[in-house]
Structures are given as C-alpha cells and as structure tokens.
mmCIF file of C-alpha atoms and ligand atoms in Angstrom:
data_model
loop_
_atom_site.group_PDB
_atom_site.id
_atom_site.type_symbol
_atom_site.label_atom_id
_atom_site.label_comp_id
_atom_site.label_asym_id
_atom_site.label_seq_id
_atom_site.Cartn_x
_atom_site.Cartn_y
_atom_site.Cartn_z
ATOM 1 C CA MET A 252 -30.174 -69.496 -142.858
ATOM 2 C CA GLY A 253 -31.069 -71.034 -146.173
ATOM 3 C CA ASP A 254 -31.940 -74.269 -147.121
ATOM 4 C CA ARG A 255 -28.739 -75.923 -146.796
ATOM 5 C CA VAL A 256 -27.106 -74.910 -143.546
ATOM 6 C CA ARG A 257 -22.907 -75.403 -143.815
ATOM 7 C CA VAL A 258 -21.826 -76.316 -140.159
ATOM 8 C CA GLY A 259 -18.486 -76.313 -138.632
ATOM 9 C CA LEU A 260 -17.998 -77.643 -135.321
ATOM 10 C CA ALA A 261 -15.157 -76.949 -132.555
ATOM 11 C CA GLY A 262 -14.536 -79.454 -129.784
ATOM 12 C CA VAL A 263 -15.586 -83.148 -130.649
ATOM 13 C CA GLY A 264 -15.905 -84.475 -127.012
ATOM 14 C CA ILE A 265 -18.749 -85.856 -125.090
ATOM 15 C CA ILE A 266 -21.952 -83.282 -126.010
ATOM 16 C CA ALA A 267 -20.786 -82.836 -129.471
ATOM 17 C CA GLN A 268 -21.825 -86.702 -130.099
ATOM 18 C CA THR A 269 -25.564 -84.888 -129.171
ATOM 19 C CA HIS A 270 -25.031 -82.158 -131.523
ATOM 20 C CA LEU A 271 -23.734 -84.566 -134.626
ATOM 21 C CA GLU A 272 -26.606 -86.532 -133.734
ATOM 22 C CA VAL A 273 -29.295 -83.923 -134.220
ATOM 23 C CA LEU A 274 -27.669 -82.205 -136.730
ATOM 24 C CA ALA A 275 -27.402 -85.403 -138.812
ATOM 25 C CA ALA A 276 -31.310 -85.353 -139.140
ATOM 26 C CA LEU A 277 -31.588 -81.723 -140.030
ATOM 27 C CA PRO A 278 -31.011 -79.903 -143.350
ATOM 28 C CA VAL A 279 -27.316 -79.218 -142.691
ATOM 29 C CA SER A 280 -24.167 -80.370 -144.147
ATOM 30 C CA LEU A 281 -20.818 -80.732 -141.962
ATOM 31 C CA GLU A 282 -18.135 -78.643 -143.490
ATOM 32 C CA PHE A 283 -15.549 -79.504 -141.064
ATOM 33 C CA THR A 284 -14.507 -80.292 -137.372
ATOM 34 C CA VAL A 285 -12.041 -78.945 -135.171
ATOM 35 C CA ASP A 286 -10.438 -80.801 -132.438
ATOM 36 C CA PRO A 287 -6.454 -80.370 -131.215
ATOM 37 C CA ASN A 288 -6.837 -83.687 -129.576
ATOM 38 C CA LEU A 289 -8.164 -85.864 -131.960
ATOM 39 C CA ALA A 290 -6.590 -87.228 -135.025
ATOM 40 C CA GLU A 291 -9.590 -88.420 -137.063
ATOM 41 C CA PRO A 292 -12.966 -86.599 -137.524
ATOM 42 C CA PRO A 293 -16.466 -88.216 -136.730
ATOM 43 C CA VAL A 294 -18.255 -89.831 -139.280
ATOM 44 C CA PHE A 295 -21.310 -88.023 -140.237
ATOM 45 C CA ARG A 296 -24.176 -89.238 -142.313
ATOM 46 C CA GLY A 297 -21.350 -91.819 -143.490
ATOM 47 C CA THR A 298 -18.470 -89.588 -144.492
ATOM 48 C CA THR A 299 -16.011 -87.581 -142.797
ATOM 49 C CA PRO A 300 -15.534 -84.001 -143.134
ATOM 50 C CA SER A 301 -12.522 -82.139 -143.310
ATOM 51 C CA HIS A 302 -10.812 -82.173 -140.062
ATOM 52 C CA TYR A 303 -8.322 -79.305 -138.335
ATOM 53 C CA ARG A 304 -6.322 -78.856 -135.211
ATOM 54 C CA ASP A 305 -7.440 -75.385 -134.940
ATOM 55 C CA LEU A 306 -10.254 -73.090 -135.458
ATOM 56 C CA ALA A 307 -8.471 -70.466 -137.476
ATOM 57 C CA ASP A 308 -6.959 -72.534 -140.217
ATOM 58 C CA ALA A 309 -10.978 -74.211 -140.669
ATOM 59 C CA LEU A 310 -12.194 -70.739 -140.990
ATOM 60 C CA THR A 311 -9.423 -70.126 -143.448
ATOM 61 C CA ALA A 312 -10.417 -72.960 -145.612
ATOM 62 C CA HIS A 313 -14.397 -72.643 -145.287
ATOM 63 C CA GLN A 314 -17.285 -70.502 -145.130
ATOM 64 C CA PRO A 315 -19.637 -71.878 -142.606
ATOM 65 C CA ASP A 316 -23.177 -70.490 -142.089
ATOM 66 C CA LEU A 317 -23.041 -71.657 -138.387
ATOM 67 C CA VAL A 318 -20.086 -72.349 -136.287
ATOM 68 C CA VAL A 319 -20.666 -74.656 -133.275
ATOM 69 C CA ILE A 320 -18.390 -74.164 -129.954
ATOM 70 C CA ALA A 321 -18.647 -77.497 -128.162
ATOM 71 C CA THR A 322 -14.937 -77.162 -126.360
ATOM 72 C CA PRO A 323 -14.000 -76.745 -122.438
ATOM 73 C CA THR A 324 -16.144 -73.954 -120.967
ATOM 74 C CA GLU A 325 -12.864 -71.733 -120.204
ATOM 75 C CA THR A 326 -12.025 -71.784 -124.114
ATOM 76 C CA HIS A 327 -15.556 -70.528 -125.430
ATOM 77 C CA ALA A 328 -14.498 -66.781 -125.041
ATOM 78 C CA ASP A 329 -11.489 -66.900 -127.263
ATOM 79 C CA LEU A 330 -13.048 -69.061 -129.772
ATOM 80 C CA VAL A 331 -16.199 -67.274 -129.949
ATOM 81 C CA ALA A 332 -14.369 -64.143 -130.623
ATOM 82 C CA GLN A 333 -12.304 -65.860 -133.248
ATOM 83 C CA ALA A 334 -15.274 -67.362 -134.821
ATOM 84 C CA LEU A 335 -17.215 -63.742 -135.155
ATOM 85 C CA ARG A 336 -14.014 -62.083 -136.259
ATOM 86 C CA MET A 337 -13.003 -64.503 -139.085
ATOM 87 C CA SER A 338 -16.500 -65.182 -140.650
ATOM 88 C CA PRO A 339 -19.722 -63.878 -140.957
ATOM 89 C CA ALA A 340 -21.617 -66.974 -139.382
ATOM 90 C CA ARG A 341 -23.818 -67.473 -136.602
ATOM 91 C CA VAL A 342 -22.296 -68.790 -133.795
ATOM 92 C CA LEU A 343 -23.710 -71.241 -130.969
ATOM 93 C CA ALA A 344 -21.383 -71.681 -128.082
ATOM 94 C CA GLU A 345 -21.884 -74.308 -125.593
ATOM 95 C CA LYS A 346 -23.332 -73.068 -121.954
ATOM 96 C CA PRO A 347 -22.135 -71.071 -120.301
ATOM 97 C CA LEU A 348 -21.293 -68.701 -122.949
ATOM 98 C CA VAL A 349 -18.196 -67.526 -121.180
ATOM 99 C CA HIS A 350 -16.375 -68.396 -117.839
ATOM 100 C CA ASP A 351 -16.246 -64.772 -116.399
ATOM 101 C CA PRO A 352 -18.090 -61.105 -116.880
ATOM 102 C CA SER A 353 -14.939 -59.827 -118.400
ATOM 103 C CA SER A 354 -15.158 -62.069 -121.449
ATOM 104 C CA LEU A 355 -18.678 -60.579 -122.013
ATOM 105 C CA ASP A 356 -17.098 -57.105 -121.859
ATOM 106 C CA ARG A 357 -14.595 -58.105 -124.678
ATOM 107 C CA LEU A 358 -17.228 -59.591 -127.148
ATOM 108 C CA ARG A 359 -19.349 -56.830 -126.312
ATOM 109 C CA SER A 360 -16.585 -54.105 -127.458
ATOM 110 C CA MET A 361 -15.292 -55.879 -130.674
ATOM 111 C CA ASN A 362 -19.343 -56.445 -131.946
ATOM 112 C CA ASP A 363 -22.166 -54.126 -131.550
ATOM 113 C CA ALA A 364 -24.851 -54.866 -129.823
ATOM 114 C CA ASP A 365 -27.177 -55.798 -132.771
ATOM 115 C CA ASP A 366 -24.650 -57.646 -134.139
ATOM 116 C CA LEU A 367 -24.170 -60.079 -131.315
ATOM 117 C CA ARG A 368 -28.130 -60.490 -131.051
ATOM 118 C CA GLY A 369 -27.884 -61.310 -134.664
ATOM 119 C CA ARG A 370 -25.133 -63.713 -134.405
ATOM 120 C CA LEU A 371 -24.392 -64.929 -131.001
ATOM 121 C CA PHE A 372 -26.474 -67.688 -129.513
ATOM 122 C CA THR A 373 -25.775 -70.135 -126.260
ATOM 123 C CA ALA A 374 -26.868 -73.454 -126.235
ATOM 124 C CA HIS A 375 -28.934 -73.104 -123.071
ATOM 125 C CA HIS A 376 -30.668 -76.653 -123.752
ATOM 126 C CA PHE A 377 -32.309 -77.160 -120.450
ATOM 127 C CA ALA A 378 -35.039 -74.314 -121.450
ATOM 128 C CA PHE A 379 -35.798 -76.736 -124.026
ATOM 129 C CA SER A 380 -36.521 -79.903 -122.131
ATOM 130 C CA PRO A 381 -39.659 -81.359 -122.755
ATOM 131 C CA GLU A 382 -40.998 -81.141 -118.826
ATOM 132 C CA VAL A 383 -40.230 -77.462 -118.598
ATOM 133 C CA GLY A 384 -42.315 -76.680 -122.046
ATOM 134 C CA TRP A 385 -45.260 -78.822 -120.313
ATOM 135 C CA ALA A 386 -44.731 -76.741 -117.188
ATOM 136 C CA GLU A 387 -44.661 -73.566 -118.941
ATOM 137 C CA GLU A 388 -47.951 -74.621 -120.615
ATOM 138 C CA VAL A 389 -49.862 -75.771 -117.673
ATOM 139 C CA ILE A 390 -48.912 -72.647 -115.582
ATOM 140 C CA ASP A 391 -50.028 -70.176 -118.324
ATOM 141 C CA LYS A 392 -53.624 -72.108 -118.388
ATOM 142 C CA HIS A 393 -53.941 -71.527 -114.489
ATOM 143 C CA PRO A 394 -53.344 -67.655 -113.976
ATOM 144 C CA GLU A 395 -55.779 -68.337 -110.984
ATOM 145 C CA TRP A 396 -52.684 -69.929 -109.417
ATOM 146 C CA GLY A 397 -50.797 -66.577 -108.630
ATOM 147 C CA PRO A 398 -47.322 -65.687 -109.136
ATOM 148 C CA VAL A 399 -44.553 -68.271 -108.445
ATOM 149 C CA THR A 400 -43.715 -67.905 -104.661
ATOM 150 C CA GLN A 401 -40.639 -69.815 -104.469
ATOM 151 C CA ILE A 402 -38.506 -72.312 -106.416
ATOM 152 C CA THR A 403 -36.305 -75.085 -105.024
ATOM 153 C CA SER A 404 -33.985 -76.640 -107.636
ATOM 154 C CA ALA A 405 -31.267 -79.358 -107.027
ATOM 155 C CA PHE A 406 -28.964 -80.525 -109.871
ATOM 156 C CA TYR A 407 -26.555 -83.424 -109.161
ATOM 157 C CA ASP A 408 -24.156 -85.101 -111.712
ATOM 158 C CA PRO A 409 -21.721 -87.839 -111.025
ATOM 159 C CA TYR A 410 -18.394 -86.163 -111.965
ATOM 160 C CA ILE A 411 -16.994 -86.393 -108.614
ATOM 161 C CA LEU A 412 -14.871 -89.667 -110.218
ATOM 162 C CA ARG A 413 -13.781 -87.677 -113.416
ATOM 163 C CA GLY A 414 -11.510 -85.748 -111.068
ATOM 164 C CA ASP A 415 -9.489 -83.036 -112.750
ATOM 165 C CA GLN A 416 -11.127 -83.874 -115.942
ATOM 166 C CA ALA A 417 -14.558 -82.353 -114.680
ATOM 167 C CA PHE A 418 -12.843 -79.284 -113.646
ATOM 168 C CA ALA A 419 -10.747 -78.779 -116.924
ATOM 169 C CA SER A 420 -14.026 -79.343 -119.001
ATOM 170 C CA TYR A 421 -16.682 -77.523 -117.048
ATOM 171 C CA VAL A 422 -14.842 -75.411 -114.110
ATOM 172 C CA SER A 423 -17.296 -76.288 -111.256
ATOM 173 C CA SER A 424 -20.561 -77.897 -110.366
ATOM 174 C CA TRP A 425 -22.110 -74.525 -109.968
ATOM 175 C CA MET A 426 -20.645 -73.222 -113.569
ATOM 176 C CA ASP A 427 -21.847 -76.223 -114.956
ATOM 177 C CA SER A 428 -25.358 -76.498 -113.461
ATOM 178 C CA GLY A 429 -26.036 -72.979 -112.268
ATOM 179 C CA VAL A 430 -26.166 -71.900 -116.011
ATOM 180 C CA ASN A 431 -28.680 -74.718 -116.732
ATOM 181 C CA GLN A 432 -31.029 -73.833 -113.973
ATOM 182 C CA LEU A 433 -30.999 -69.771 -114.197
ATOM 183 C CA SER A 434 -31.566 -70.515 -117.933
ATOM 184 C CA MET A 435 -34.445 -73.082 -117.325
ATOM 185 C CA LEU A 436 -35.982 -70.356 -114.629
ATOM 186 C CA ALA A 437 -35.811 -67.770 -117.260
ATOM 187 C CA ARG A 438 -39.294 -69.741 -118.850
ATOM 188 C CA PHE A 439 -40.993 -68.980 -115.691
ATOM 189 C CA VAL A 440 -39.806 -65.797 -114.104
ATOM 190 C CA ASP A 441 -37.600 -62.561 -114.281
ATOM 191 C CA LEU A 442 -34.177 -63.152 -112.259
ATOM 192 C CA LEU A 443 -33.058 -60.276 -110.506
ATOM 193 C CA ALA A 444 -30.444 -60.510 -108.006
ATOM 194 C CA ILE A 445 -28.259 -62.854 -106.129
ATOM 195 C CA THR A 446 -29.260 -62.877 -101.970
ATOM 196 C CA SER A 447 -26.775 -65.498 -100.320
ATOM 197 C CA GLY A 448 -25.023 -68.650 -100.863
ATOM 198 C CA GLY A 449 -21.308 -69.996 -102.240
ATOM 199 C CA GLN A 450 -19.474 -72.882 -103.303
ATOM 200 C CA THR A 451 -18.159 -75.581 -101.242
ATOM 201 C CA ASP A 452 -16.304 -78.895 -101.738
ATOM 202 C CA GLY A 453 -13.648 -77.162 -103.595
ATOM 203 C CA GLY A 454 -16.033 -76.168 -106.010
ATOM 204 C CA SER A 455 -17.722 -79.705 -106.310
ATOM 205 C CA SER A 456 -21.083 -78.380 -104.722
ATOM 206 C CA ALA A 457 -22.836 -74.832 -104.316
ATOM 207 C CA TRP A 458 -25.790 -73.465 -102.791
ATOM 208 C CA TYR A 459 -27.351 -69.750 -103.857
ATOM 209 C CA THR A 460 -30.395 -68.106 -103.217
ATOM 210 C CA PHE A 461 -31.690 -65.558 -106.013
ATOM 211 C CA SER A 462 -34.639 -63.282 -105.916
ATOM 212 C CA TYR A 463 -37.002 -63.260 -108.713
ATOM 213 C CA ARG A 464 -39.817 -61.284 -110.123
ATOM 214 C CA CYS A 465 -43.201 -63.374 -111.039
ATOM 215 C CA ARG A 466 -46.648 -61.989 -111.889
ATOM 216 C CA GLY A 467 -46.002 -58.544 -110.038
ATOM 217 C CA VAL A 468 -44.427 -60.574 -106.956
ATOM 218 C CA VAL A 469 -40.685 -60.953 -105.823
ATOM 219 C CA GLY A 470 -40.034 -64.397 -104.528
ATOM 220 C CA THR A 471 -36.739 -66.509 -103.787
ATOM 221 C CA ALA A 472 -35.036 -69.081 -105.868
ATOM 222 C CA ARG A 473 -32.936 -71.804 -103.871
ATOM 223 C CA LEU A 474 -30.422 -73.687 -106.342
ATOM 224 C CA ARG A 475 -28.142 -76.655 -105.167
ATOM 225 C CA THR A 476 -26.016 -77.975 -107.348
ATOM 226 C CA SER A 477 -23.530 -81.084 -106.767
ATOM 227 C CA TRP A 478 -21.302 -83.613 -108.314
ATOM 228 C CA LEU A 479 -20.953 -85.656 -104.774
ATOM 229 C CA THR A 480 -23.460 -88.492 -106.129
ATOM 230 C CA GLY A 481 -23.166 -91.323 -107.715
ATOM 231 C CA SER A 482 -25.845 -90.529 -110.429
ATOM 232 C CA SER A 483 -27.459 -88.149 -112.329
ATOM 233 C CA SER A 484 -30.420 -86.406 -110.672
ATOM 234 C CA LYS A 485 -32.202 -83.212 -111.402
ATOM 235 C CA LYS A 486 -35.449 -81.643 -110.057
ATOM 236 C CA THR A 487 -37.174 -78.480 -109.393
ATOM 237 C CA VAL A 488 -40.242 -77.478 -107.258
ATOM 238 C CA LEU A 489 -42.402 -74.404 -108.326
ATOM 239 C CA THR A 490 -44.239 -73.388 -105.533
ATOM 240 C CA PHE A 491 -47.587 -71.012 -106.027
ATOM 241 C CA GLY A 492 -48.083 -70.131 -102.061
ATOM 242 C CA GLN A 493 -51.347 -68.002 -102.571
ATOM 243 C CA ALA A 494 -53.138 -70.968 -104.119
ATOM 244 C CA GLY A 495 -51.214 -73.814 -102.221
ATOM 245 C CA VAL A 496 -50.327 -75.520 -105.726
ATOM 246 C CA GLU A 497 -47.019 -76.969 -106.222
ATOM 247 C CA VAL A 498 -45.267 -78.031 -109.805
ATOM 248 C CA TRP A 499 -42.704 -80.695 -109.542
ATOM 249 C CA ILE A 500 -40.623 -81.021 -112.600
ATOM 250 C CA ASP A 501 -37.929 -83.952 -112.705
ATOM 251 C CA HIS A 502 -35.423 -83.418 -115.494
ATOM 252 C CA THR A 503 -33.730 -86.290 -115.544
ATOM 253 C CA ALA A 504 -37.163 -88.365 -115.824
ATOM 254 C CA MET A 505 -38.352 -86.052 -117.834
ATOM 255 C CA THR A 506 -41.589 -86.075 -116.061
ATOM 256 C CA GLY A 507 -43.821 -83.545 -114.117
ATOM 257 C CA PHE A 508 -47.025 -83.366 -111.682
ATOM 258 C CA ALA A 509 -49.095 -80.486 -109.924
ATOM 259 C CA SER A 510 -50.974 -80.632 -106.928
ATOM 260 C CA ARG A 511 -52.598 -78.937 -104.390
ATOM 261 C CA ASP A 512 -52.831 -80.839 -100.730
ATOM 262 C CA ASP A 513 -53.982 -84.439 -101.843
ATOM 263 C CA VAL A 514 -55.193 -83.495 -105.124
ATOM 264 C CA LEU A 515 -53.470 -84.462 -108.373
ATOM 265 C CA LEU A 516 -54.099 -81.386 -110.653
ATOM 266 C CA ALA A 517 -52.115 -82.206 -113.888
ATOM 267 C CA VAL A 518 -49.372 -84.848 -115.019
ATOM 268 C CA TYR A 519 -46.847 -85.111 -117.736
ATOM 269 C CA GLY A 520 -45.227 -88.387 -118.761
ATOM 270 C CA ASN A 521 -42.671 -89.166 -121.444
ATOM 271 C CA ASP A 522 -43.125 -92.106 -123.871
ATOM 272 C CA GLY A 523 -39.312 -92.764 -123.220
ATOM 273 C CA ARG A 524 -38.270 -92.969 -127.021
ATOM 274 C CA THR A 525 -35.906 -89.725 -127.016
ATOM 275 C CA PRO A 526 -32.838 -89.770 -125.262
ATOM 276 C CA ARG A 527 -32.649 -86.494 -122.732
ATOM 277 C CA LYS A 528 -30.002 -84.783 -124.497
ATOM 278 C CA VAL A 529 -31.577 -85.248 -127.830
ATOM 279 C CA ALA A 530 -34.891 -84.275 -126.510
ATOM 280 C CA HIS A 531 -33.229 -81.096 -125.818
ATOM 281 C CA TYR A 532 -30.819 -80.151 -128.595
ATOM 282 C CA ARG A 533 -33.599 -81.232 -131.310
ATOM 283 C CA PRO A 534 -35.917 -78.293 -130.545
ATOM 284 C CA LEU A 535 -32.941 -75.822 -129.599
ATOM 285 C CA TYR A 536 -31.706 -76.768 -133.154
ATOM 286 C CA GLU A 537 -35.066 -75.820 -134.719
ATOM 287 C CA SER A 538 -35.483 -72.779 -132.996
ATOM 288 C CA LEU A 539 -31.658 -71.863 -133.669
ATOM 289 C CA LEU A 540 -32.141 -72.722 -137.595
ATOM 290 C CA SER A 541 -35.486 -70.865 -137.853
ATOM 291 C CA ASP A 542 -36.146 -67.144 -138.861
ATOM 292 C CA GLN A 543 -36.406 -66.169 -135.176
ATOM 293 C CA PRO A 544 -34.270 -67.962 -132.902
ATOM 294 C CA ASP A 545 -35.955 -68.256 -129.140
ATOM 295 C CA PRO A 546 -34.560 -65.157 -127.137
ATOM 296 C CA VAL A 547 -33.415 -67.861 -124.323
ATOM 297 C CA LEU A 548 -30.536 -68.731 -127.002
ATOM 298 C CA GLY A 549 -29.873 -64.992 -127.134
ATOM 299 C CA PHE A 550 -27.019 -62.594 -126.044
ATOM 300 C CA ASP A 551 -29.039 -61.094 -123.527
ATOM 301 C CA VAL A 552 -30.395 -63.891 -121.524
ATOM 302 C CA ALA A 553 -26.600 -65.120 -121.471
ATOM 303 C CA GLU A 554 -25.464 -61.888 -120.008
ATOM 304 C CA THR A 555 -27.901 -62.385 -117.723
ATOM 305 C CA VAL A 556 -27.095 -65.505 -116.504
ATOM 306 C CA VAL A 557 -23.574 -64.947 -116.584
ATOM 307 C CA ARG A 558 -23.678 -61.996 -114.504
ATOM 308 C CA LEU A 559 -25.952 -63.653 -111.818
ATOM 309 C CA GLN A 560 -23.794 -66.639 -111.773
ATOM 310 C CA HIS A 561 -20.621 -64.428 -111.172
ATOM 311 C CA ALA A 562 -22.266 -62.050 -108.832
ATOM 312 C CA VAL A 563 -21.216 -61.808 -105.114
ATOM 313 C CA PRO A 564 -23.783 -61.941 -102.191
ATOM 314 C CA PRO A 565 -24.389 -59.187 -100.459
ATOM 315 C CA ALA A 566 -22.718 -59.189 -97.086
HETATM 316 N N1 NAD B 680 -21.073 -83.458 -121.624
HETATM 317 C C1 NAD B 680 -22.363 -82.923 -121.073
HETATM 318 O O1 NAD B 680 -23.226 -83.404 -120.859
HETATM 319 C C2 NAD B 680 -22.667 -81.377 -121.486
HETATM 320 C C3 NAD B 680 -24.025 -81.021 -121.693
HETATM 321 C C4 NAD B 680 -24.137 -79.645 -122.203
HETATM 322 C C5 NAD B 680 -23.036 -78.844 -122.233
HETATM 323 N N2 NAD B 680 -21.939 -79.050 -121.973
HETATM 324 C C6 NAD B 680 -21.003 -77.907 -122.253
HETATM 325 O O2 NAD B 680 -20.450 -78.439 -123.574
HETATM 326 C C7 NAD B 680 -19.055 -77.910 -123.032
HETATM 327 C C8 NAD B 680 -17.732 -79.261 -123.946
HETATM 328 O O3 NAD B 680 -17.922 -80.101 -122.604
HETATM 329 P P1 NAD B 680 -17.899 -81.689 -122.893
HETATM 330 O O4 NAD B 680 -18.296 -82.696 -121.965
HETATM 331 O O5 NAD B 680 -18.062 -82.060 -124.317
HETATM 332 O O6 NAD B 680 -16.371 -81.757 -122.774
HETATM 333 P P2 NAD B 680 -15.280 -82.593 -123.318
HETATM 334 O O7 NAD B 680 -14.043 -82.504 -122.504
HETATM 335 O O8 NAD B 680 -15.553 -83.933 -123.461
HETATM 336 O O9 NAD B 680 -14.824 -81.925 -124.923
HETATM 337 C C9 NAD B 680 -14.280 -81.011 -124.897
HETATM 338 C C10 NAD B 680 -13.549 -81.125 -126.576
HETATM 339 O O10 NAD B 680 -13.288 -80.028 -127.098
HETATM 340 C C11 NAD B 680 -11.651 -79.955 -127.197
HETATM 341 N N3 NAD B 680 -10.973 -78.961 -127.284
HETATM 342 C C12 NAD B 680 -10.471 -78.259 -126.588
HETATM 343 N N4 NAD B 680 -9.765 -77.294 -126.874
HETATM 344 C C13 NAD B 680 -10.245 -76.983 -128.028
HETATM 345 C C14 NAD B 680 -9.697 -76.004 -129.005
HETATM 346 N N5 NAD B 680 -9.260 -75.161 -128.872
HETATM 347 N N6 NAD B 680 -10.673 -76.065 -130.294
HETATM 348 C C15 NAD B 680 -11.177 -77.211 -130.711
HETATM 349 N N7 NAD B 680 -11.551 -78.130 -129.606
HETATM 350 C C16 NAD B 680 -11.197 -78.310 -128.333
HETATM 351 C C17 NAD B 680 -11.017 -81.319 -126.549
HETATM 352 O O11 NAD B 680 -10.187 -81.952 -127.147
HETATM 353 C C18 NAD B 680 -12.270 -82.060 -126.217
HETATM 354 O O12 NAD B 680 -12.438 -83.147 -127.451
HETATM 355 C C19 NAD B 680 -18.789 -77.612 -121.921
HETATM 356 O O13 NAD B 680 -18.412 -75.950 -121.950
HETATM 357 C C20 NAD B 680 -19.808 -78.004 -121.360
HETATM 358 O O14 NAD B 680 -20.357 -77.356 -120.275
HETATM 359 C C21 NAD B 680 -21.472 -80.109 -121.993
#
C-alpha cells in the first residue's frame, strides 16, 4: 500500500479511539475524519485532520489509500458502497460488514468479485486476539488430539444500561457478538450451517447452534451472547472428545489453558501491558497494510459470517 498510507476515518465514536491509537504508531497519515455529530476532529499525533460531516464531501476533496468505516452497524452498507464507488482506496469496515444479506448482494452487484476481494476488508478483530493465536498454535502442534468435537462460546457485554443507544450502534447482542464468535471460530473450523436457536430478551440475548467441520468430522458449536450483565466476560471452550482434551480461552483476560482430566497440558498468560482492543487491532492493521492481508479480513469470510448470522434455523 506504499510507504505512507493516507487514511480517512468515518465515524469517530468509541471504537474509533482504538483505531486512532493503533494508527498513530503505524506509517500512516490521517487525511480526514467524518462524523455528523462531532464539531471538532480528534487530535492525531498532535495535529488535527480535515473534518467533514459527510463522507462524500471528504472523498471529493481527498485521495486516501485506506478508508475506515467505524460508524453504527446499520450505516456500514451505504458508506462502504460510497467509499468503493467514489475512490480507488482499500476500505476497512467495522464488523459486522453489513446488517443484512441483501446488502451483500448489493455490494457484489456494484463490484466484481476480484475487486471486492482486493479492496474490501472487515475488522474481524477477535480473530487477531492473542489467546486465539495461542490456541491455534497449540492445536496445530497436537494433531493427535483429533478433531474439535464440540465448541461452547459465551460473550457477555454490559450494554443493557446503554438502552436504545446500544441498539442504535450495534443492532442487537447477536449482531454485535455473533460476528466476533463466528469470525474467531473460522480460525479453528469450517463453519457449515445453523442448526437451532434464536434471539431473546428483545434482542439483548441469543442462543444459536451451528454445525462445523474439523479434521474430517462434523461437530456442534453452541453460542451464547447477552447484554444482561454488569461486566464484560467472553470465553470459548474447544472440546477434543476423542482425546479427552479441552482448550479454554478467556477472551476478556486474554489467557488460555489446555487440560486432559486432572493434567494441565499447556497454558497461555498475558503480560498485562497491552489493552485488549489494541492487542486485537494492532496485528489486524499490520496484516491489512501488508501485501497479503489475512483471509479472515476478506470478503469471503465476511459473507459467510453475515449469511450464517442471518440464517433461519431449520424447523
Ligand atoms: N465499541 C466497541 O467496542 C466496538 C468494537 C468492535 C467493533 N465495533 C463496531 O464499530 C461500529 C461503531 O461502534 P462504536 O461503539 O464506535 O459506536 P458509536 O456509536 O460510539 O460511534 C459511531 C460514530 O459514528 C458516527 N456516525 C453516525 N453516522 C455516521 C455517518 N453517516 N458518517 C460518519 N459518522 C457517522 C456517530 O456520530 C458516532 O460518533 C459498530 O459497527 C460496532 O459493531 C465496536
């Protein structure tokens, strides 16, 4: 992408702060920000970029190499389409890429598949979390454990007190966290189809099950998400039934361990120096700005995740 990547950022809310913190340490310049609800641009390395209320105005005035869309989920589809149409830049959209499958079809119809694969990326940041990378490595080292025969993952966020604002930014607990669970699980298994489940508590909670394939065997993933909690807690357990091994990964603590019965087989700890979101987004951006971004950022994974998230369980 060149030595100095010119970045434009649309949406200067909560997650934009992490993007800005990570970008500040990379060889990039922040050309512009866009946010209709913000009067002043954020300070970036001691200076302020040009600021706009509308992405179209910013893209008319600038030639960015990368446009980052960090706006409420339901605005992603339109803003991504606008960025792809009005500039030749790469586009990094926050997750989920879009809020409904018809928006995927719209993006496909305006760009051929090669163009989308080369230009459009989704910030599936949980797939870059250090405990996920550790689990992937330890599983690769132990083919004798056989396939992952069951997965249980529970993601809780304390958003219930944010009320309507949480729904406005994130749509629902499942739309917000299901994408994190599914894109993270794509590191370990091939996701196949929804098998049961639904949303409850007016969209504040969900329980879904999915089939997947791993090392030639089909297993079940059980996914719980909820905003009905006082604090954030995110954990995943991968069960290797044939070997009696379990791999526990704690995404909140960024830790993990593997055990068989009463034997501790492997552990992963964290030095506590890097805040969780920075620990996700730093490797994500390093991959995005490289010649070959990780496929988990690509359109094919985003499409699989969006379609699975919206699939209707069989009756
Ligand atoms: N908050 C998190 O921890 C987190 C983590 C990962 C991903 N995300 C994703 O990032 C996205 C944003 O989440 P957030 O928590 O930052 O929400 P937020 O509501 O805090 O921020 C969104 C910002 O976008 C601005 N905005 C709205 N419409 C716009 C438009 N048309 N053009 C430009 N700016 C516009 C809003 O004014 C607001 O400042 C969501 O899709 C969410 O799923 C959030």
